[in-house]
């Protein structure tokens, strides 16, 4: 796709307004399909997040995992017991290894290290 023309009246002088094309002739507005495609293909860095469980199995958003050892909770005297099932995990970038965001019943939202869980079916 080189230059754009209005899909409605074929006018060849549309201009870019923010992310939309606007036709000065008929006032038709449309988005550039090209742009969307370009954005979709730039997942080189974002899509590179790979989180593996204790056994090296790749985890995905929405997976269920099982905690394989007792995990102390910061600022709490309780611990998440090994064997606790955690549903609907969300993967996240983390500099300290807590690359799983999840909710655990009785504890609420917390972050886990993927090396302390295994994927559950
Ligand atoms: Zn037009």
Short mmCIF file of N, CA and C and ligand atoms in Angstrom, two decimals:
data_model
loop_
_atom_site.label_atom_id
_atom_site.label_comp_id
_atom_site.label_asym_id
_atom_site.label_seq_id
_atom_site.Cartn_x
_atom_site.Cartn_y
_atom_site.Cartn_z
N UNK A 1 0.84 -1.19 0.00
CA UNK A 1 0.00 0.00 0.00
C UNK A 1 0.88 1.25 0.00
N UNK A 2 0.79 2.04 -1.04
CA UNK A 2 1.57 3.26 -1.05
C UNK A 2 0.74 4.42 -0.52
N UNK A 3 0.31 5.30 -1.41
CA UNK A 3 -0.47 6.44 -0.91
C UNK A 3 -1.93 6.03 -0.73
N UNK A 4 -2.59 6.78 0.09
CA UNK A 4 -3.97 6.45 0.38
C UNK A 4 -4.91 7.27 -0.46
N UNK A 5 -6.03 6.70 -0.77
CA UNK A 5 -7.10 7.45 -1.39
C UNK A 5 -8.37 7.12 -0.62
N UNK A 6 -9.30 8.05 -0.64
CA UNK A 6 -10.53 7.85 0.10
C UNK A 6 -11.29 6.64 -0.44
N UNK A 7 -11.63 5.71 0.42
CA UNK A 7 -12.36 4.53 -0.06
C UNK A 7 -13.78 4.86 -0.48
N UNK A 8 -14.22 6.04 -0.11
CA UNK A 8 -15.61 6.40 -0.42
C UNK A 8 -15.72 7.14 -1.76
N UNK A 9 -14.93 8.23 -1.86
CA UNK A 9 -15.08 9.05 -3.06
C UNK A 9 -13.84 9.02 -3.95
N UNK A 10 -12.84 8.22 -3.53
CA UNK A 10 -11.61 8.06 -4.30
C UNK A 10 -10.77 9.33 -4.37
N UNK A 11 -11.11 10.30 -3.57
CA UNK A 11 -10.31 11.51 -3.49
C UNK A 11 -8.91 11.12 -3.03
N UNK A 12 -7.90 11.71 -3.64
CA UNK A 12 -6.53 11.30 -3.34
C UNK A 12 -5.80 12.25 -2.41
N UNK A 13 -6.54 13.08 -1.70
CA UNK A 13 -5.89 14.02 -0.78
C UNK A 13 -6.30 13.85 0.68
N UNK A 14 -6.42 12.63 1.12
CA UNK A 14 -6.77 12.48 2.54
C UNK A 14 -5.58 12.87 3.41
N UNK A 15 -5.85 13.31 4.59
CA UNK A 15 -4.75 13.64 5.49
C UNK A 15 -4.89 12.85 6.78
N UNK A 16 -3.78 12.74 7.48
CA UNK A 16 -3.72 11.95 8.70
C UNK A 16 -4.10 12.82 9.88
N UNK A 17 -5.12 12.43 10.62
CA UNK A 17 -5.49 13.14 11.84
C UNK A 17 -5.37 12.15 12.98
N UNK A 18 -4.36 12.33 13.83
CA UNK A 18 -4.04 11.33 14.85
C UNK A 18 -3.80 10.00 14.16
N UNK A 19 -4.59 9.01 14.45
CA UNK A 19 -4.35 7.72 13.81
C UNK A 19 -5.37 7.45 12.71
N UNK A 20 -6.18 8.46 12.41
CA UNK A 20 -7.23 8.27 11.41
C UNK A 20 -6.93 9.08 10.16
N UNK A 21 -7.33 8.52 9.03
CA UNK A 21 -7.29 9.26 7.78
C UNK A 21 -8.60 10.03 7.64
N UNK A 22 -8.50 11.24 7.16
CA UNK A 22 -9.70 12.05 6.95
C UNK A 22 -9.71 12.53 5.52
N UNK A 23 -10.86 12.36 4.88
CA UNK A 23 -11.00 12.83 3.50
C UNK A 23 -11.56 14.26 3.52
N UNK A 24 -10.83 15.21 2.93
CA UNK A 24 -11.29 16.59 2.92
C UNK A 24 -12.49 16.80 2.00
N UNK A 25 -12.67 15.90 1.10
CA UNK A 25 -13.77 16.05 0.14
C UNK A 25 -15.12 15.66 0.72
N UNK A 26 -15.20 14.43 1.26
CA UNK A 26 -16.49 13.94 1.72
C UNK A 26 -16.55 13.79 3.23
N UNK A 27 -15.41 14.03 3.90
CA UNK A 27 -15.42 13.96 5.36
C UNK A 27 -15.35 12.54 5.91
N UNK A 28 -15.17 11.59 5.03
CA UNK A 28 -15.07 10.20 5.47
C UNK A 28 -13.80 9.99 6.29
N UNK A 29 -13.92 9.22 7.39
CA UNK A 29 -12.75 8.91 8.21
C UNK A 29 -12.56 7.41 8.25
N UNK A 30 -11.32 7.01 8.22
CA UNK A 30 -11.03 5.58 8.33
C UNK A 30 -9.64 5.40 8.89
N UNK A 31 -9.41 4.22 9.41
CA UNK A 31 -8.09 3.95 9.99
C UNK A 31 -7.24 3.24 8.96
N UNK A 32 -5.97 3.43 9.09
CA UNK A 32 -5.03 2.83 8.16
C UNK A 32 -4.79 1.38 8.55
N UNK A 33 -5.25 0.47 7.74
CA UNK A 33 -5.08 -0.94 8.04
C UNK A 33 -3.62 -1.33 8.14
N UNK A 34 -2.81 -0.63 7.40
CA UNK A 34 -1.37 -0.90 7.40
C UNK A 34 -0.76 -0.77 8.78
N UNK A 35 -1.16 0.29 9.45
CA UNK A 35 -0.60 0.61 10.74
C UNK A 35 -0.85 -0.52 11.74
N UNK A 36 -2.08 -1.02 11.74
CA UNK A 36 -2.41 -2.10 12.65
C UNK A 36 -1.52 -3.30 12.42
N UNK A 37 -1.28 -3.60 11.16
CA UNK A 37 -0.46 -4.76 10.83
C UNK A 37 0.96 -4.56 11.34
N UNK A 38 1.45 -3.33 11.21
CA UNK A 38 2.82 -3.06 11.66
C UNK A 38 2.93 -3.23 13.16
N UNK A 39 1.91 -2.75 13.88
CA UNK A 39 1.95 -2.88 15.33
C UNK A 39 1.93 -4.33 15.74
N UNK A 40 1.12 -5.10 15.03
CA UNK A 40 1.00 -6.51 15.39
C UNK A 40 2.28 -7.28 15.21
N UNK A 41 3.14 -6.80 14.33
CA UNK A 41 4.35 -7.56 14.05
C UNK A 41 5.53 -7.12 14.90
N UNK A 42 5.30 -6.17 15.78
CA UNK A 42 6.41 -5.69 16.61
C UNK A 42 6.43 -6.38 17.97
N UNK A 43 6.01 -7.64 17.98
CA UNK A 43 5.97 -8.34 19.27
C UNK A 43 7.31 -8.99 19.60
N UNK A 44 8.36 -8.49 18.99
CA UNK A 44 9.67 -9.07 19.25
C UNK A 44 10.07 -9.01 20.71
N UNK A 45 9.85 -7.85 21.34
CA UNK A 45 10.27 -7.73 22.74
C UNK A 45 9.15 -8.14 23.69
N UNK A 46 7.95 -7.65 23.40
CA UNK A 46 6.82 -7.94 24.29
C UNK A 46 6.49 -9.43 24.33
N UNK A 47 6.49 -10.03 23.16
CA UNK A 47 6.09 -11.43 23.09
C UNK A 47 7.18 -12.40 23.51
N UNK A 48 8.34 -11.87 23.87
CA UNK A 48 9.46 -12.73 24.18
C UNK A 48 9.45 -13.24 25.61
N UNK A 49 8.45 -12.84 26.37
CA UNK A 49 8.39 -13.26 27.75
C UNK A 49 8.07 -14.75 27.83
N UNK A 50 9.02 -15.51 28.28
CA UNK A 50 8.81 -16.95 28.44
C UNK A 50 9.03 -17.30 29.90
N UNK A 51 8.02 -17.87 30.49
CA UNK A 51 8.09 -18.26 31.90
C UNK A 51 7.96 -19.76 31.99
N UNK A 52 8.91 -20.37 32.66
CA UNK A 52 8.90 -21.83 32.79
C UNK A 52 8.72 -22.23 34.24
N UNK A 53 8.05 -23.35 34.43
CA UNK A 53 7.86 -23.84 35.80
C UNK A 53 9.09 -24.59 36.26
N UNK A 54 8.98 -25.21 37.42
CA UNK A 54 10.13 -25.89 38.02
C UNK A 54 10.68 -27.00 37.14
N UNK A 55 9.85 -27.52 36.27
CA UNK A 55 10.28 -28.62 35.41
C UNK A 55 10.62 -28.17 34.00
N UNK A 56 10.60 -26.85 33.79
CA UNK A 56 10.94 -26.35 32.47
C UNK A 56 9.78 -26.31 31.51
N UNK A 57 8.57 -26.57 32.01
CA UNK A 57 7.38 -26.47 31.15
C UNK A 57 7.01 -25.01 31.00
N UNK A 58 6.74 -24.63 29.77
CA UNK A 58 6.39 -23.23 29.52
C UNK A 58 4.98 -22.95 30.01
N UNK A 59 4.84 -21.88 30.76
CA UNK A 59 3.55 -21.49 31.31
C UNK A 59 2.92 -20.40 30.46
N UNK A 60 1.61 -20.37 30.48
CA UNK A 60 0.87 -19.35 29.73
C UNK A 60 -0.12 -18.64 30.64
N UNK A 61 -0.50 -17.45 30.23
CA UNK A 61 -1.56 -16.74 30.93
C UNK A 61 -2.78 -17.63 31.06
N UNK A 62 -3.38 -17.65 32.24
CA UNK A 62 -4.61 -18.41 32.43
C UNK A 62 -4.38 -19.85 32.87
N UNK A 63 -3.12 -20.28 32.89
CA UNK A 63 -2.82 -21.64 33.33
C UNK A 63 -3.09 -21.80 34.82
N UNK A 64 -3.23 -23.04 35.23
CA UNK A 64 -3.28 -23.37 36.65
C UNK A 64 -1.96 -24.02 37.02
N UNK A 65 -1.48 -23.67 38.19
CA UNK A 65 -0.22 -24.25 38.64
C UNK A 65 -0.37 -24.73 40.08
N UNK A 66 0.55 -25.55 40.49
CA UNK A 66 0.56 -26.03 41.86
C UNK A 66 1.87 -25.59 42.51
N UNK A 67 1.75 -25.01 43.69
CA UNK A 67 2.94 -24.57 44.43
C UNK A 67 3.66 -25.82 44.94
N UNK A 68 4.96 -25.88 44.72
CA UNK A 68 5.67 -27.12 45.07
C UNK A 68 6.42 -27.03 46.38
N UNK A 69 6.43 -25.88 47.01
CA UNK A 69 7.05 -25.80 48.33
C UNK A 69 6.36 -24.70 49.13
N UNK A 70 6.50 -24.78 50.44
CA UNK A 70 5.88 -23.75 51.27
C UNK A 70 6.54 -22.41 50.97
N UNK A 71 5.70 -21.42 50.76
CA UNK A 71 6.22 -20.10 50.43
C UNK A 71 5.81 -19.11 51.51
N UNK A 72 6.80 -18.53 52.12
CA UNK A 72 6.50 -17.52 53.14
C UNK A 72 5.97 -16.26 52.48
N UNK A 73 5.00 -15.66 53.14
CA UNK A 73 4.45 -14.41 52.63
C UNK A 73 5.12 -13.26 53.35
N UNK A 74 5.60 -12.34 52.56
CA UNK A 74 6.24 -11.16 53.15
C UNK A 74 5.26 -10.43 54.06
N UNK A 75 5.68 -10.11 55.24
CA UNK A 75 4.84 -9.33 56.14
C UNK A 75 3.69 -10.12 56.73
N UNK A 76 3.77 -11.43 56.65
CA UNK A 76 2.72 -12.26 57.21
C UNK A 76 3.34 -13.48 57.87
N UNK A 77 2.66 -14.00 58.88
CA UNK A 77 3.20 -15.17 59.55
C UNK A 77 2.75 -16.45 58.85
N UNK A 78 1.81 -16.31 57.95
CA UNK A 78 1.33 -17.50 57.25
C UNK A 78 2.15 -17.77 56.00
N UNK A 79 1.94 -18.94 55.45
CA UNK A 79 2.67 -19.32 54.25
C UNK A 79 1.73 -20.04 53.31
N UNK A 80 2.04 -19.92 52.04
CA UNK A 80 1.29 -20.69 51.06
C UNK A 80 1.89 -22.09 51.08
N UNK A 81 1.07 -23.05 51.38
CA UNK A 81 1.56 -24.42 51.52
C UNK A 81 1.86 -25.07 50.17
N UNK A 82 2.88 -25.87 50.17
CA UNK A 82 3.17 -26.66 48.98
C UNK A 82 1.95 -27.50 48.65
N UNK A 83 1.62 -27.60 47.40
CA UNK A 83 0.43 -28.36 46.99
C UNK A 83 -0.77 -27.49 46.74
N UNK A 84 -0.66 -26.20 47.09
CA UNK A 84 -1.76 -25.27 46.83
C UNK A 84 -1.92 -25.07 45.34
N UNK A 85 -3.16 -25.20 44.89
CA UNK A 85 -3.41 -24.99 43.47
C UNK A 85 -3.73 -23.52 43.23
N UNK A 86 -3.13 -22.97 42.21
CA UNK A 86 -3.35 -21.57 41.87
C UNK A 86 -3.89 -21.51 40.45
N UNK A 87 -5.07 -20.88 40.34
CA UNK A 87 -5.70 -20.82 39.03
C UNK A 87 -5.50 -19.46 38.38
N UNK A 88 -5.61 -19.47 37.07
CA UNK A 88 -5.63 -18.21 36.31
C UNK A 88 -4.41 -17.33 36.59
N UNK A 89 -3.25 -17.90 36.41
CA UNK A 89 -2.05 -17.09 36.61
C UNK A 89 -1.89 -16.10 35.47
N UNK A 90 -1.16 -15.06 35.76
CA UNK A 90 -0.80 -14.09 34.72
C UNK A 90 0.70 -13.93 34.74
N UNK A 91 1.29 -14.02 33.57
CA UNK A 91 2.73 -13.89 33.49
C UNK A 91 3.10 -12.42 33.42
N UNK A 92 4.22 -12.09 34.01
CA UNK A 92 4.65 -10.69 34.00
C UNK A 92 6.17 -10.63 33.98
N UNK A 93 6.67 -9.52 33.47
CA UNK A 93 8.11 -9.29 33.49
C UNK A 93 8.49 -8.97 34.93
N UNK A 94 9.58 -9.49 35.36
CA UNK A 94 10.00 -9.20 36.72
C UNK A 94 11.50 -9.26 36.82
N UNK A 95 12.06 -8.30 37.54
CA UNK A 95 13.51 -8.27 37.68
C UNK A 95 13.96 -9.16 38.84
N UNK A 96 13.02 -9.48 39.73
CA UNK A 96 13.42 -10.28 40.89
C UNK A 96 12.90 -11.71 40.85
N UNK A 97 12.42 -12.12 39.69
CA UNK A 97 12.03 -13.51 39.55
C UNK A 97 10.58 -13.81 39.87
N UNK A 98 9.85 -12.84 40.40
CA UNK A 98 8.43 -13.06 40.69
C UNK A 98 7.62 -12.83 39.41
N UNK A 99 7.73 -13.76 38.52
CA UNK A 99 7.17 -13.55 37.18
C UNK A 99 5.77 -14.11 37.00
N UNK A 100 5.13 -14.49 38.08
CA UNK A 100 3.74 -14.94 37.99
C UNK A 100 2.90 -14.08 38.93
N UNK A 101 1.87 -13.49 38.37
CA UNK A 101 0.91 -12.73 39.17
C UNK A 101 -0.35 -13.57 39.30
N UNK A 102 -0.85 -13.69 40.51
CA UNK A 102 -2.02 -14.56 40.69
C UNK A 102 -2.78 -14.18 41.94
N UNK A 103 -3.90 -14.85 42.10
CA UNK A 103 -4.69 -14.68 43.31
C UNK A 103 -4.76 -16.03 44.00
N UNK A 104 -4.47 -16.05 45.27
CA UNK A 104 -4.56 -17.30 46.01
C UNK A 104 -5.62 -17.15 47.08
N UNK A 105 -6.52 -18.10 47.11
CA UNK A 105 -7.60 -18.06 48.08
C UNK A 105 -7.05 -17.93 49.49
N UNK A 106 -7.56 -16.99 50.22
CA UNK A 106 -7.11 -16.80 51.59
C UNK A 106 -5.93 -15.85 51.70
N UNK A 107 -5.30 -15.56 50.57
CA UNK A 107 -4.14 -14.67 50.59
C UNK A 107 -4.34 -13.43 49.74
N UNK A 108 -5.12 -13.59 48.68
CA UNK A 108 -5.33 -12.46 47.79
C UNK A 108 -4.29 -12.42 46.69
N UNK A 109 -4.14 -11.24 46.11
CA UNK A 109 -3.22 -11.10 44.99
C UNK A 109 -1.78 -11.19 45.46
N UNK A 110 -0.99 -11.93 44.73
CA UNK A 110 0.43 -11.98 45.06
C UNK A 110 1.24 -12.39 43.84
N UNK A 111 2.53 -12.28 44.00
CA UNK A 111 3.44 -12.66 42.93
C UNK A 111 4.24 -13.88 43.35
N UNK A 112 4.40 -14.77 42.42
CA UNK A 112 5.15 -16.00 42.70
C UNK A 112 6.34 -16.12 41.76
N UNK A 113 7.30 -16.90 42.21
CA UNK A 113 8.40 -17.23 41.31
C UNK A 113 8.04 -18.52 40.59
N UNK A 114 8.23 -18.50 39.29
CA UNK A 114 7.83 -19.66 38.50
C UNK A 114 8.63 -20.91 38.89
N UNK A 115 9.80 -20.72 39.47
CA UNK A 115 10.60 -21.90 39.83
C UNK A 115 10.01 -22.66 41.01
N UNK A 116 9.01 -22.07 41.68
CA UNK A 116 8.39 -22.74 42.81
C UNK A 116 7.01 -23.30 42.50
N UNK A 117 6.70 -23.39 41.23
CA UNK A 117 5.40 -23.96 40.85
C UNK A 117 5.60 -25.00 39.76
N UNK A 118 4.57 -25.81 39.59
CA UNK A 118 4.56 -26.69 38.42
C UNK A 118 3.21 -26.60 37.77
N UNK A 119 3.21 -26.79 36.47
CA UNK A 119 1.96 -26.63 35.72
C UNK A 119 0.99 -27.75 36.11
N UNK A 120 -0.28 -27.34 36.23
CA UNK A 120 -1.32 -28.29 36.59
C UNK A 120 -2.28 -28.44 35.43
N UNK A 121 -2.90 -29.60 35.33
CA UNK A 121 -3.83 -29.80 34.23
C UNK A 121 -5.26 -29.50 34.64
ZN1 LIG B 1 -13.81 11.05 0.34
#
